[in-house]
CSV table of C-alpha atoms in Angstrom, one decimal:
chain,number,residue,atom,x,y,z
A,1,MET,CA,145.0,168.4,265.3
A,2,ARG,CA,143.9,169.4,262.0
A,3,GLY,CA,142.1,172.6,260.8
A,4,PRO,CA,139.1,172.6,259.2
A,5,ALA,CA,138.7,170.6,255.6
A,6,PRO,CA,137.7,172.7,252.8
A,7,PRO,CA,134.8,171.3,250.8
A,8,PRO,CA,134.8,171.1,247.0
A,9,HIS,CA,134.6,174.9,245.5
A,10,HIS,CA,131.1,175.8,244.6
A,11,PRO,CA,130.2,179.1,243.0
A,12,GLY,CA,128.8,181.4,245.2
A,13,HIS,CA,130.3,180.1,248.4
A,14,PRO,CA,133.1,181.7,250.0
A,15,PRO,CA,136.5,180.1,251.1
A,16,THR,CA,135.0,177.4,253.6
A,17,GLY,CA,136.4,175.0,256.0
A,18,VAL,CA,134.1,172.6,257.6
A,19,LEU,CA,134.7,171.5,261.5
A,20,HIS,CA,134.3,167.8,261.4
A,21,ASN,CA,133.4,166.0,264.7
A,22,LEU,CA,134.0,168.1,267.8
A,23,CYS,CA,133.9,166.0,270.6
A,24,VAL,CA,135.1,166.3,274.4
A,25,ARG,CA,134.9,163.5,276.6
A,26,ALA,CA,131.8,163.7,279.1
A,27,ASP,CA,134.2,163.6,282.0
A,28,ARG,CA,136.1,166.5,280.6
A,29,GLN,CA,133.4,168.7,279.4
A,30,GLY,CA,132.7,171.8,281.4
A,31,HIS,CA,136.4,173.0,281.7
A,32,GLY,CA,136.9,175.2,278.6
A,33,LEU,CA,138.5,172.7,276.1
A,34,GLY,CA,135.7,172.9,273.6
A,35,SER,CA,136.2,176.4,273.8
A,36,LEU,CA,140.3,175.8,273.0
A,37,LEU,CA,139.4,173.7,270.2
A,38,ILE,CA,137.5,176.0,268.6
A,39,ASP,CA,139.4,178.7,268.9
A,40,ALA,CA,142.2,177.0,267.6
A,41,VAL,CA,140.4,175.9,264.5
A,42,LEU,CA,138.9,179.4,263.5
A,43,GLY,CA,142.6,180.9,264.4
A,44,HIS,CA,143.8,178.2,261.9
A,45,ALA,CA,141.1,179.4,259.3
A,46,ARG,CA,142.0,182.8,259.5
A,47,ARG,CA,145.6,182.0,258.6
A,48,THR,CA,144.8,179.7,255.9
A,49,GLY,CA,142.6,182.4,254.1
A,50,LEU,CA,139.3,180.9,254.9
A,51,ARG,CA,136.2,183.4,255.2
A,52,THR,CA,133.8,180.7,256.6
A,53,VAL,CA,133.8,177.7,258.8
A,54,LEU,CA,130.8,175.5,258.8
A,55,ALA,CA,129.8,173.1,261.3
A,56,ALA,CA,126.8,170.7,262.3
A,57,THR,CA,125.6,169.0,265.3
A,58,THR,CA,122.7,166.5,266.5
A,59,GLY,CA,123.4,167.8,270.1
A,60,ALA,CA,123.3,170.8,272.2
A,61,ALA,CA,124.8,173.4,269.9
A,62,THR,CA,125.6,176.0,272.8
A,63,LEU,CA,129.2,176.0,272.0
A,64,PHE,CA,128.6,177.2,268.5
A,65,ASP,CA,126.1,179.7,269.9
A,66,GLN,CA,128.9,180.8,272.4
A,67,HIS,CA,131.6,180.9,269.6
A,68,ALA,CA,129.1,183.5,267.5
A,69,PHE,CA,128.2,180.3,264.8
A,70,ALA,CA,125.0,181.4,263.3
A,71,ARG,CA,122.1,178.3,262.4
A,72,ILE,CA,121.7,178.4,258.6
A,73,PRO,CA,119.7,176.2,256.6
A,74,PRO,CA,121.4,173.2,254.9
A,75,THR,CA,120.3,174.4,251.8
A,76,ALA,CA,122.9,177.7,252.2
A,77,ALA,CA,126.1,175.5,252.5
A,78,PRO,CA,127.7,174.2,249.7
A,79,PRO,CA,125.4,171.5,248.4
A,80,ALA,CA,128.4,168.4,248.5
A,81,TRP,CA,128.8,169.2,252.4
A,82,ALA,CA,125.5,169.2,252.9
A,83,ALA,CA,124.3,166.2,251.0
A,84,GLU,CA,126.3,164.2,253.6
A,85,LEU,CA,124.1,165.3,256.6
A,86,ASP,CA,122.0,162.7,257.9
A,87,PRO,CA,118.4,164.2,258.2
A,88,ALA,CA,117.2,161.4,260.3
A,89,ARG,CA,119.4,162.4,263.1
A,90,GLY,CA,118.2,165.8,263.3
A,91,SER,CA,121.6,167.5,261.8
A,92,ARG,CA,121.5,171.3,262.3
A,93,VAL,CA,124.0,173.3,260.6
A,94,PHE,CA,125.6,176.3,261.7
A,95,ARG,CA,128.2,179.4,260.1
A,96,ARG,CA,130.7,181.4,261.4
A,97,LEU,CA,132.2,183.9,259.3
A,98,LEU,CA,135.4,185.3,259.6
C-alpha cells in the first residue's frame, strides 16, 4: 500500500498528502477494513512529516467523518489537485489536519 501522494507544493499550503481511491469491496464493508486503511495512511503521513491529508469522495463520507476529516471547499485545497476533481460527479473535498 502506498501512502498519500504529495501534490505539487503551493505557497500558503502546508506539506499535504492526498488519499486517492479508498475502496473496500462491497462484501467486505462494515468489518473495519476502511478504518484500518485510513489509520495506516494517517500514520504514514505523520511519519513522513505531512501536516495535512486531503481526500475527495462522491459517495457517503461516513468513514471520513469517523476519522476527523472536515469538509472543505475545493478552493481551500491546493489548486493543482482541486483542478483534477470532476464537479459533474458531485465530489466533496475533505481535509484532516495532523
